[in-house]
mmCIF file of C-alpha atoms in Angstrom:
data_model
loop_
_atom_site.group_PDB
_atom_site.id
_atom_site.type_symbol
_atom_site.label_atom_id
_atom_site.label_comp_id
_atom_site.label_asym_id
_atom_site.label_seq_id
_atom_site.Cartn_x
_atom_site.Cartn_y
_atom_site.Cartn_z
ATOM 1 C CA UNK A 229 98.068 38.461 92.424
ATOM 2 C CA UNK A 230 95.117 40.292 89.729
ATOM 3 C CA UNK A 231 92.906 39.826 92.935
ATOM 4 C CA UNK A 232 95.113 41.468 94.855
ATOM 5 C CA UNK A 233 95.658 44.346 92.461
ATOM 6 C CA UNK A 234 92.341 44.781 91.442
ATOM 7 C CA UNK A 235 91.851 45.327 95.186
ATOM 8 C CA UNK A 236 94.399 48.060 95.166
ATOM 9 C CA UNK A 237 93.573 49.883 92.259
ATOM 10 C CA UNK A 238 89.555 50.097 94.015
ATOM 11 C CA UNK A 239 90.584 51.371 97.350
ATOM 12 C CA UNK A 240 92.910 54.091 95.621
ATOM 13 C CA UNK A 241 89.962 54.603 93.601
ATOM 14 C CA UNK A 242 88.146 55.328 96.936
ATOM 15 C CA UNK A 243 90.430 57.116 98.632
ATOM 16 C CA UNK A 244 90.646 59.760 95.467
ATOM 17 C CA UNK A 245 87.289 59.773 95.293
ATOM 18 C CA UNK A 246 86.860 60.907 98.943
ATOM 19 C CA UNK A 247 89.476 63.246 98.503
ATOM 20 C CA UNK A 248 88.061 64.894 95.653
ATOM 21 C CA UNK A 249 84.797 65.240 96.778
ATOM 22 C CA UNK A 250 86.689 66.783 100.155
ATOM 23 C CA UNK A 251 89.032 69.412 98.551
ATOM 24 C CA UNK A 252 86.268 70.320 95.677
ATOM 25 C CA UNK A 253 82.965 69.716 96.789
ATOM 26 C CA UNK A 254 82.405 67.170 94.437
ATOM 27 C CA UNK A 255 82.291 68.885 90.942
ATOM 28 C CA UNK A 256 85.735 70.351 90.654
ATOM 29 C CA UNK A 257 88.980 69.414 89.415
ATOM 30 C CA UNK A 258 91.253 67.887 92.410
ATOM 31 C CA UNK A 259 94.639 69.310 92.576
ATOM 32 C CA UNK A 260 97.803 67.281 92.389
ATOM 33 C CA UNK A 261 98.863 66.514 95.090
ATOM 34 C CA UNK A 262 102.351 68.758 94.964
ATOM 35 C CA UNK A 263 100.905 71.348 93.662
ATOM 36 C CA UNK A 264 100.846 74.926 95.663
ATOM 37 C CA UNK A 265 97.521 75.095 96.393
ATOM 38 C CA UNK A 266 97.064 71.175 97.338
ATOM 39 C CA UNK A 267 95.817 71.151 101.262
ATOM 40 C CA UNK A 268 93.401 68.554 101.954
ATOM 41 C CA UNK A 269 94.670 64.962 102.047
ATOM 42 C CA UNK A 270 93.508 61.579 103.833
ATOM 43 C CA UNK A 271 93.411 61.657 107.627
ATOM 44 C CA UNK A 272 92.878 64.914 108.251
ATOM 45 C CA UNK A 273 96.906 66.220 107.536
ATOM 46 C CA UNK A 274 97.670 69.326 105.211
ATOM 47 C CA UNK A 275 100.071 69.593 102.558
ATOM 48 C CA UNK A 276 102.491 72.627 103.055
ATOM 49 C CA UNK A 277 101.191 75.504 100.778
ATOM 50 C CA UNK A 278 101.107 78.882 100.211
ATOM 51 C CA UNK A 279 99.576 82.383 99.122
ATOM 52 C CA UNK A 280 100.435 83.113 95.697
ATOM 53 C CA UNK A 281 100.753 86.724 95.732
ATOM 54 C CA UNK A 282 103.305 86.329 98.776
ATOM 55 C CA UNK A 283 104.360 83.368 98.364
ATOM 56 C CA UNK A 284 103.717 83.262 102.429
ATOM 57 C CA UNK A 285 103.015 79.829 104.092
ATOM 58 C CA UNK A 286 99.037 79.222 104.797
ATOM 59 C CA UNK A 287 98.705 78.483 108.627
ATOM 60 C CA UNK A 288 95.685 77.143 110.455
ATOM 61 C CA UNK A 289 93.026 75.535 108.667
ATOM 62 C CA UNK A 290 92.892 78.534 106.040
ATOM 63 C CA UNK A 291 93.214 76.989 102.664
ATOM 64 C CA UNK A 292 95.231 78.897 99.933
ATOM 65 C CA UNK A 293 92.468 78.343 97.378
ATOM 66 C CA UNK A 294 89.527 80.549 98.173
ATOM 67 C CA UNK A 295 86.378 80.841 96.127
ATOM 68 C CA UNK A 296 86.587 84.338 95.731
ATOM 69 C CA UNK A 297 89.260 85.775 93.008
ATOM 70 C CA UNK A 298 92.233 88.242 93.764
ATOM 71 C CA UNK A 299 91.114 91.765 93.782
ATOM 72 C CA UNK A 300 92.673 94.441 92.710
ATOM 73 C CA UNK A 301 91.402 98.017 93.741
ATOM 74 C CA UNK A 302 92.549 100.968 91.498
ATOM 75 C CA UNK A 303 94.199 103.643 94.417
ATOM 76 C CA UNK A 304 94.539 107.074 94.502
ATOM 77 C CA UNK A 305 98.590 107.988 95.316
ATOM 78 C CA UNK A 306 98.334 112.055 95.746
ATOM 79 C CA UNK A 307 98.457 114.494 98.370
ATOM 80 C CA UNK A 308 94.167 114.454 97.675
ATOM 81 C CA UNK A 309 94.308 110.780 98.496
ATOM 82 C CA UNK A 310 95.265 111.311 102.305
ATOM 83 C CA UNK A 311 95.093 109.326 104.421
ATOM 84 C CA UNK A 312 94.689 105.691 102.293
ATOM 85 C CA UNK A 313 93.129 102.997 103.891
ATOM 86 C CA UNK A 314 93.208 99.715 103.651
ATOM 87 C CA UNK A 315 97.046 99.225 102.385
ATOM 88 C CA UNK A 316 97.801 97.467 105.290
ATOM 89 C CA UNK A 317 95.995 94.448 104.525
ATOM 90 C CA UNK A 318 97.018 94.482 100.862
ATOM 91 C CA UNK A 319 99.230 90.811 99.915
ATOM 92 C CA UNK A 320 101.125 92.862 96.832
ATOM 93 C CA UNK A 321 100.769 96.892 95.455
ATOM 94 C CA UNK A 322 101.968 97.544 91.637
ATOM 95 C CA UNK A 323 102.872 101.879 91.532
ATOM 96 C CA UNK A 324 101.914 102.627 88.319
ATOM 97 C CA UNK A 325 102.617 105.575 85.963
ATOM 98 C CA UNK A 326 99.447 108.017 85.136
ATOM 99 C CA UNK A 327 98.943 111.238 83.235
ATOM 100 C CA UNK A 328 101.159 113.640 84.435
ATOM 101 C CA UNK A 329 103.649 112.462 86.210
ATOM 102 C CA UNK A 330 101.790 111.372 88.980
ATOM 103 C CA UNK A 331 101.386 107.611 89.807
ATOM 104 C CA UNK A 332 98.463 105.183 90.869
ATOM 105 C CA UNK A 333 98.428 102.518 92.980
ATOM 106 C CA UNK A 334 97.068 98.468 91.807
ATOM 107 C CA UNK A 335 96.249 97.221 95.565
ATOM 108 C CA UNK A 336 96.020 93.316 95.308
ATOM 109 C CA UNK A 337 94.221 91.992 98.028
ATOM 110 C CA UNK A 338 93.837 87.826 97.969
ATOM 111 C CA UNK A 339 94.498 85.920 101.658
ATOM 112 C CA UNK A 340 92.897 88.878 103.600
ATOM 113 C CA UNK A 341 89.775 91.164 102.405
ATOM 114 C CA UNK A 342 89.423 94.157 104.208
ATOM 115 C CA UNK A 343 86.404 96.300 105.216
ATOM 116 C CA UNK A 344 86.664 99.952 103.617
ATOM 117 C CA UNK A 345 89.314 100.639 101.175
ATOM 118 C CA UNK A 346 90.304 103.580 99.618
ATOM 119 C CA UNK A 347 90.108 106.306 97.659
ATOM 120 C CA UNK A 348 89.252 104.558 94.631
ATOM 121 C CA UNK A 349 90.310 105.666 90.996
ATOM 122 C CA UNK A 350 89.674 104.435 87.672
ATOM 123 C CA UNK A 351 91.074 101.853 85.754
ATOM 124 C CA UNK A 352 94.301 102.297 82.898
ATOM 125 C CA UNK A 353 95.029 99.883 79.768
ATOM 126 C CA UNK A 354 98.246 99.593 81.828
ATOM 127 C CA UNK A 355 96.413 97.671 84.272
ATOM 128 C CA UNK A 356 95.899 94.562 81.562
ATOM 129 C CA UNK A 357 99.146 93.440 82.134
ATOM 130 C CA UNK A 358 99.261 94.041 85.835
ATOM 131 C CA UNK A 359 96.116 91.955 86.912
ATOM 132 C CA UNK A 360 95.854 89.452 84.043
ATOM 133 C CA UNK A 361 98.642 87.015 85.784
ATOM 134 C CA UNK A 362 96.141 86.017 88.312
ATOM 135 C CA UNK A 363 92.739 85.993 86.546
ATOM 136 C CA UNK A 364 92.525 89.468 89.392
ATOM 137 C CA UNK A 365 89.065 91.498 89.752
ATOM 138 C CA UNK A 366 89.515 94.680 89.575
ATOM 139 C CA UNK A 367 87.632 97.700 91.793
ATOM 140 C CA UNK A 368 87.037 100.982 90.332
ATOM 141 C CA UNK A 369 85.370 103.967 89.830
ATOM 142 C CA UNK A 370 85.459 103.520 86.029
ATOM 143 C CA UNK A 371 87.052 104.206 83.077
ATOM 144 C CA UNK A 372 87.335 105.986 79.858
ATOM 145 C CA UNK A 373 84.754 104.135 77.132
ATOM 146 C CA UNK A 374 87.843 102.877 75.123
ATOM 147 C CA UNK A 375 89.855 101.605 78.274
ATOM 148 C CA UNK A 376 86.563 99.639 79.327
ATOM 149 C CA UNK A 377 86.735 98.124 75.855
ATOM 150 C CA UNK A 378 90.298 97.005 76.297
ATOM 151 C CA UNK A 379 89.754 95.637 79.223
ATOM 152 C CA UNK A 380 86.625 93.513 78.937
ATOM 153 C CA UNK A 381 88.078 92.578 75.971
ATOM 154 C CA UNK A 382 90.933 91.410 78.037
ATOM 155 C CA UNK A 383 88.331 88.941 79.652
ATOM 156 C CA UNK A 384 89.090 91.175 83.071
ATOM 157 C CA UNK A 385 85.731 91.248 85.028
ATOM 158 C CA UNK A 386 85.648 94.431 87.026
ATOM 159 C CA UNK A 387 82.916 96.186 89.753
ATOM 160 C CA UNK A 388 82.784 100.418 89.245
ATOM 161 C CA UNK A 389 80.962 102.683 91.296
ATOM 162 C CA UNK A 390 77.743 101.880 92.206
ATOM 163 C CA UNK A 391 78.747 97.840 92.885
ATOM 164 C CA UNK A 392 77.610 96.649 95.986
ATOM 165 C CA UNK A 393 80.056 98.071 99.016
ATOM 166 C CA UNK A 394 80.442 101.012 97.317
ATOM 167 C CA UNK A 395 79.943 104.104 98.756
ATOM 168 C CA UNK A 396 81.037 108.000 99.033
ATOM 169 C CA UNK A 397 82.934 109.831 101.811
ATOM 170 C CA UNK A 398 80.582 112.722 102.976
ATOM 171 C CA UNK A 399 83.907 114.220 104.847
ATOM 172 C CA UNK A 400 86.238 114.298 101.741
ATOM 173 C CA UNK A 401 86.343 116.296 98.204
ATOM 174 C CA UNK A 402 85.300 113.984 95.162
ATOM 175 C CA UNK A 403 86.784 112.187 92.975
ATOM 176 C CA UNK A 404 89.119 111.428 96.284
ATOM 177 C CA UNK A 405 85.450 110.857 98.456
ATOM 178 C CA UNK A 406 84.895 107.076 96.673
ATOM 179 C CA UNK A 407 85.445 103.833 98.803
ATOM 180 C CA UNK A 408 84.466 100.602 99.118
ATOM 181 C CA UNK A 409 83.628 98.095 101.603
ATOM 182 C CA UNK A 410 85.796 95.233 99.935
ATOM 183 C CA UNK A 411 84.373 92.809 102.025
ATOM 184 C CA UNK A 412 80.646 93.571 100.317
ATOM 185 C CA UNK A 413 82.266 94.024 96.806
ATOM 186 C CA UNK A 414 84.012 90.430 97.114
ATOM 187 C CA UNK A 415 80.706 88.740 97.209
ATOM 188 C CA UNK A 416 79.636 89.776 93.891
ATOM 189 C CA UNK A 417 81.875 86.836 92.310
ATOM 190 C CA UNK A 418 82.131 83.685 93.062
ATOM 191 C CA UNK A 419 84.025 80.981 92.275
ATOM 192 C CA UNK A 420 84.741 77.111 92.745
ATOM 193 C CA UNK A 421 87.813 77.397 95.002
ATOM 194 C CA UNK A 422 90.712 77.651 93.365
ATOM 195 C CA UNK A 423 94.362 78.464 93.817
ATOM 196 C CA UNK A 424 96.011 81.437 91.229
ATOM 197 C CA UNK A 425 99.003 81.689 89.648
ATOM 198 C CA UNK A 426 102.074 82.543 91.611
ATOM 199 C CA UNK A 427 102.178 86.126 90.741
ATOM 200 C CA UNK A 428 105.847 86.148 91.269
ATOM 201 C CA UNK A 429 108.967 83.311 91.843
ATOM 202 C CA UNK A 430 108.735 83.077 95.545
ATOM 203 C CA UNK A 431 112.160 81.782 97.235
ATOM 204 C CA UNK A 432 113.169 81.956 100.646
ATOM 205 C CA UNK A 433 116.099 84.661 101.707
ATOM 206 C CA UNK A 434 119.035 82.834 101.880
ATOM 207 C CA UNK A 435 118.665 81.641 97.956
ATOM 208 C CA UNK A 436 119.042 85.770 97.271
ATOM 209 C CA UNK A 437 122.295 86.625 96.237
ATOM 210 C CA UNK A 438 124.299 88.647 98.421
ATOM 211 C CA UNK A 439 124.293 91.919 96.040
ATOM 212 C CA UNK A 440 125.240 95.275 97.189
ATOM 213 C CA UNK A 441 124.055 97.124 100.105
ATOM 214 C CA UNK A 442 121.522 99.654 99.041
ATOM 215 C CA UNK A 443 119.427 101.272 102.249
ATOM 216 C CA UNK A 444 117.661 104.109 100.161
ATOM 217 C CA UNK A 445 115.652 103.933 96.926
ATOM 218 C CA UNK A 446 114.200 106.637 94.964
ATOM 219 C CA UNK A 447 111.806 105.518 92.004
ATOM 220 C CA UNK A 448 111.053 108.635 89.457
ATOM 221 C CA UNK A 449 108.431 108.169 87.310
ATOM 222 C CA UNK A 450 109.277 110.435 84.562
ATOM 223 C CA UNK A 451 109.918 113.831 85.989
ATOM 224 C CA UNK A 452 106.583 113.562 88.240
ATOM 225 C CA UNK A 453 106.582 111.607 91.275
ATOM 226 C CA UNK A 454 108.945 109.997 93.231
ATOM 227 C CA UNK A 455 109.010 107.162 95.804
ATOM 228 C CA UNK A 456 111.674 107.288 98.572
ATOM 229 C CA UNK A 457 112.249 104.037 100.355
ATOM 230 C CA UNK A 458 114.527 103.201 103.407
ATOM 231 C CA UNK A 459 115.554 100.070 104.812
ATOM 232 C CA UNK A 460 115.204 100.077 108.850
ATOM 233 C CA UNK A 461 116.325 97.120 109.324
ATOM 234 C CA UNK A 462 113.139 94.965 109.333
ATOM 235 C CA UNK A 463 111.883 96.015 105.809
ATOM 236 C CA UNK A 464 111.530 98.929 103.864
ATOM 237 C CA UNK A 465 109.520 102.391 104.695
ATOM 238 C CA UNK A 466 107.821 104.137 102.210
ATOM 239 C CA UNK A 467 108.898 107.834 103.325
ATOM 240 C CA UNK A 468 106.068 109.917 101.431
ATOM 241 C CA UNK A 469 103.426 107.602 101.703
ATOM 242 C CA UNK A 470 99.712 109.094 101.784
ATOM 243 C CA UNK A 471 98.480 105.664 103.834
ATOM 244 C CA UNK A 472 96.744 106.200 107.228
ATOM 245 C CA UNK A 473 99.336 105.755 110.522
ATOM 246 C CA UNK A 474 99.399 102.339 110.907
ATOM 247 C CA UNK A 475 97.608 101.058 108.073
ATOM 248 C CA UNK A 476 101.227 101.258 105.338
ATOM 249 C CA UNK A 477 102.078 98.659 103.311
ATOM 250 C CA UNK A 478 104.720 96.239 105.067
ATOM 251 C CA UNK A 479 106.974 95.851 102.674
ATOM 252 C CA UNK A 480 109.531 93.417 102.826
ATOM 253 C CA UNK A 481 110.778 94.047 99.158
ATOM 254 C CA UNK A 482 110.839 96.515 96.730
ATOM 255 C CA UNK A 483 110.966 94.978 92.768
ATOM 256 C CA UNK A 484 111.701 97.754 90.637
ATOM 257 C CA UNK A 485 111.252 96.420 86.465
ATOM 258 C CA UNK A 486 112.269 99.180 84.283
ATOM 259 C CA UNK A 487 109.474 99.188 81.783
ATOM 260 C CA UNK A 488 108.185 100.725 78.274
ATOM 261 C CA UNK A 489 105.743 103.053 78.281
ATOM 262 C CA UNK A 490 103.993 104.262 75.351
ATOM 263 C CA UNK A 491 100.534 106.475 74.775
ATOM 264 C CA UNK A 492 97.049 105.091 75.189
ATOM 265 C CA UNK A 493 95.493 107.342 72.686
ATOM 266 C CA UNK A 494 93.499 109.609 74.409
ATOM 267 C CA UNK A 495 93.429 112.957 76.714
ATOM 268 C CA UNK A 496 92.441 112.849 80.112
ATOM 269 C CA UNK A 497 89.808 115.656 80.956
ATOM 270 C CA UNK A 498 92.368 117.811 81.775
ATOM 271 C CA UNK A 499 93.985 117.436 78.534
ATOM 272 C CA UNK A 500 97.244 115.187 79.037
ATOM 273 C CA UNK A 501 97.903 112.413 77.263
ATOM 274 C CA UNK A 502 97.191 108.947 78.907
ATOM 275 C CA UNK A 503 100.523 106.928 79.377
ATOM 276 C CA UNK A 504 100.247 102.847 78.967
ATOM 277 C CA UNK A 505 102.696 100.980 80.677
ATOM 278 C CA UNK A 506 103.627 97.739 78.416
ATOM 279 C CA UNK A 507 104.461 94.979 80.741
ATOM 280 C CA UNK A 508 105.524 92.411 78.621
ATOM 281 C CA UNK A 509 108.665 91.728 76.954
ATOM 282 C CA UNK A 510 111.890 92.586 79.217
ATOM 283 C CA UNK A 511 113.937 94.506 80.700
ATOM 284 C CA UNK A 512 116.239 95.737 83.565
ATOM 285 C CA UNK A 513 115.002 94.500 86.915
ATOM 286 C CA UNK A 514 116.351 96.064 90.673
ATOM 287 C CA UNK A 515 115.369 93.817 93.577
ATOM 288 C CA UNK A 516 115.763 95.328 96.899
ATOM 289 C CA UNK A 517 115.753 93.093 99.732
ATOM 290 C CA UNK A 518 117.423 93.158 103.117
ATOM 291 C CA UNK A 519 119.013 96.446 102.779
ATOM 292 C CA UNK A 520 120.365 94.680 99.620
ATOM 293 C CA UNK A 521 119.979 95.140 95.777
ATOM 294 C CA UNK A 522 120.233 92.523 93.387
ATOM 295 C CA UNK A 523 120.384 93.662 89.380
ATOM 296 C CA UNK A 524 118.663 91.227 87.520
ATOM 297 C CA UNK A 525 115.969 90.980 83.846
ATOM 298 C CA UNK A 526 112.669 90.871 84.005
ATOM 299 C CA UNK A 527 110.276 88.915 81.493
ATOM 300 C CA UNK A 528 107.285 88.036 80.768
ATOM 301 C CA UNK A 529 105.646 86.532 77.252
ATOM 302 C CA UNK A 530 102.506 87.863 77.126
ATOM 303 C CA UNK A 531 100.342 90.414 79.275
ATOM 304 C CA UNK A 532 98.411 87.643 80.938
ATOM 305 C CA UNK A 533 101.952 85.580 81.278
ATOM 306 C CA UNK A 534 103.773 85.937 84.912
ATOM 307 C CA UNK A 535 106.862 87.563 85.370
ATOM 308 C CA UNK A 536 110.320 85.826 85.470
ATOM 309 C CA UNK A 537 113.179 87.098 86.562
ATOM 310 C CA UNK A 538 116.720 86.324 86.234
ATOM 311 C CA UNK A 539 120.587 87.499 86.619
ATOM 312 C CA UNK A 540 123.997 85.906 85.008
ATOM 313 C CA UNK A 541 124.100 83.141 87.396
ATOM 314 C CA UNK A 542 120.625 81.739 86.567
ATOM 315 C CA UNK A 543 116.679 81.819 88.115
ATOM 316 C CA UNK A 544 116.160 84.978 90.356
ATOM 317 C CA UNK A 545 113.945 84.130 92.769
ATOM 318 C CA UNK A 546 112.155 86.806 95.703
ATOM 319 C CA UNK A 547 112.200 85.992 98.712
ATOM 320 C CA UNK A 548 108.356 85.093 100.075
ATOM 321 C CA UNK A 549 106.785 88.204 101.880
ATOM 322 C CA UNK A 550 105.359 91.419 100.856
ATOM 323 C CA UNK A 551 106.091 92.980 97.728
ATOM 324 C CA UNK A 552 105.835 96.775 95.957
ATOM 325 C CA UNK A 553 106.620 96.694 92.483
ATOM 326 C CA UNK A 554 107.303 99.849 90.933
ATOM 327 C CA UNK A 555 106.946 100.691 86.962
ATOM 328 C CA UNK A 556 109.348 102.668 86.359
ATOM 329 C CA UNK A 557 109.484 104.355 82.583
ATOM 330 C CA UNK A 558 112.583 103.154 81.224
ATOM 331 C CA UNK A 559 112.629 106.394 79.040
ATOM 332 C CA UNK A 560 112.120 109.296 81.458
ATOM 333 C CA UNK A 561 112.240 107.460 85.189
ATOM 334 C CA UNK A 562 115.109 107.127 87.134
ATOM 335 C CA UNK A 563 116.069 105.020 90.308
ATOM 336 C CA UNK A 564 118.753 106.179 92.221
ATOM 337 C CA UNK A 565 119.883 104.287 95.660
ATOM 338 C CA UNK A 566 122.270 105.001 98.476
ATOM 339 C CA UNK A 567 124.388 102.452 100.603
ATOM 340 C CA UNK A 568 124.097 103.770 103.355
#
């Protein structure tokens, strides 16, 4: 019987050596076998797994754990931004409130990099808490000195103008002329291949509760912009969007998390004071799904923690697809819906 088990324990020992030196080229960590991001395994089979900012089943022999990280490109959202590009291809947007009024967008782009993306705008403080979750990149024309500190000091690497793939838009006004050729800009980090963080709890549809029907949504970001939303029976249009025809966001969801919002201690250069959107702690949170809302709480711990969400009942999870979250001020915003 030891000769027999001593057996055993060596060709397990072989078989997770093969595997490890499969799934990690031999120098990194092998994931556990049930964990998301878990796809090679003896024989040539795949585990089921999936994209963490969609929470999207991986098909073909793409593997959820890539060796580049998730980037996040800082987005123009005015009129001057017309037309966006690259939206289309985005896994997950955060709309995020700026000096006044006006929003920007936090384009996270993970199981597809596009080519040229754009315009590109500078980074916030709010931004900490939006792309430390997933250990995200972030793209950017810059930032103000005391932003940079915050955010290096948030351990966020990040690629500003002049970055490879950069480049400027000889047919468009600056600041709205910068984009990038994400493609190009991915390349400039590398990593051992690695799965993130679900950015949020993934579920399937029929988990959601049933809710109340809700087929427009207008998010107000304190007495500046608005987003209008309607449900056409597929997913959910963004009505004012700036994106190029055929290159919008598909959203299957809209999360709205009612948020605080406080002042990042400086003027812009036209002289308004620099909101910072504090995501952490809790609050109200309005999932619209299916022509459907479902009024839940959002938390999260810490800026780098991921969001949580929950209603009476229990664990609110969203159903897998593609998301736009939208930061609404909690003092100031509004979001107003119609059933019909």
């Amino acid at each position: 019987m030891r000769g027999t088990h001593a057996s055993a324990k060596i060709a397990a020992s072989l078989i997770a050596s093969t595997l490890l030196f499969t799934a990690c080229g031999g120098g990194d960590k092998e994931p556990t076998a049930d964990g998301p991001g878990a796809q090679a395994v003896a024989g040539g089979s795949t585990l089921n797994s999936t994209w963490p900012l969609t929470g999207l089943p991986v098909t073909g022999d793409t593997s959820a754990a890539q060796n580049h990280p998730v980037m996040v490109l800082k987005m123009d959202n005015t009129y001057a931004s017309s037309p966006q590009l690259g939206l289309g291809e985005a896994d997950l947007v955060v709309e995020e409130l700026v000096e006044g009024g006006l929003t920007r967008l936090a384009a996270f782009f993970y199981s597809t990099i596009p080519g040229k993306v754009g315009p590109v705008r500078s980074m916030r403080a709010s931004d900490i808490g939006i792309v430390s979750p997933v250990n995200g990149a972030m793209v950017t024309s810059g930032a103000a000195p005391v932003t940079i500190r915050r955010i290096t000091g948030a351990g966020i690497k990040y690629f500003p103008e002049g970055s490879k793939g950069f480049y400027r838009d000889s047919a468009r006004s600056a600041p709205y002329n910068l984009f990038t050729d994400m493609k190009q800009t991915a390349t400039l980090i590398k990593q051992g291949e690695a799965r993130p963080d679900d950015y949020l709890p993934w579920g399937a549809d029929k988990d959601l509760p049933s809710g109340q029907p809700a087929k427009t949504i207008a998010a107000s970001f304190s007495g500046g912009h608005t987003t209008n939303w309607t449900y056409n029976g597929k997913g959910y249009v963004n009505e004012n969007t700036y994106a190029a025809a055929g290159d919008e966001f598909p959203a299957d969801t809209v999360l709205v998390l009612r948020v605080r919002v406080g002042d990042a201690g400086y003027l812009d250069p036209a002289g308004n004071p620099v909101p910072e959107t504090k995501l952490e702690g809790t609050g109200p949170a309005m999932l619209f799904h299916g022509g459907r809302l479902v009024r839940g709480t959002w938390s999260k711990k810490g800026l780098d923690s991921t969001i949580t969400l929950s209603t009476k009942a229990g664990k609110l999870d969203v159903p897998a697809g593609h998301t736009w979250i939208e930061l609404v001020p909690a003092t100031g915003g509004d979001v107003t819906f119609t059933a019909k």
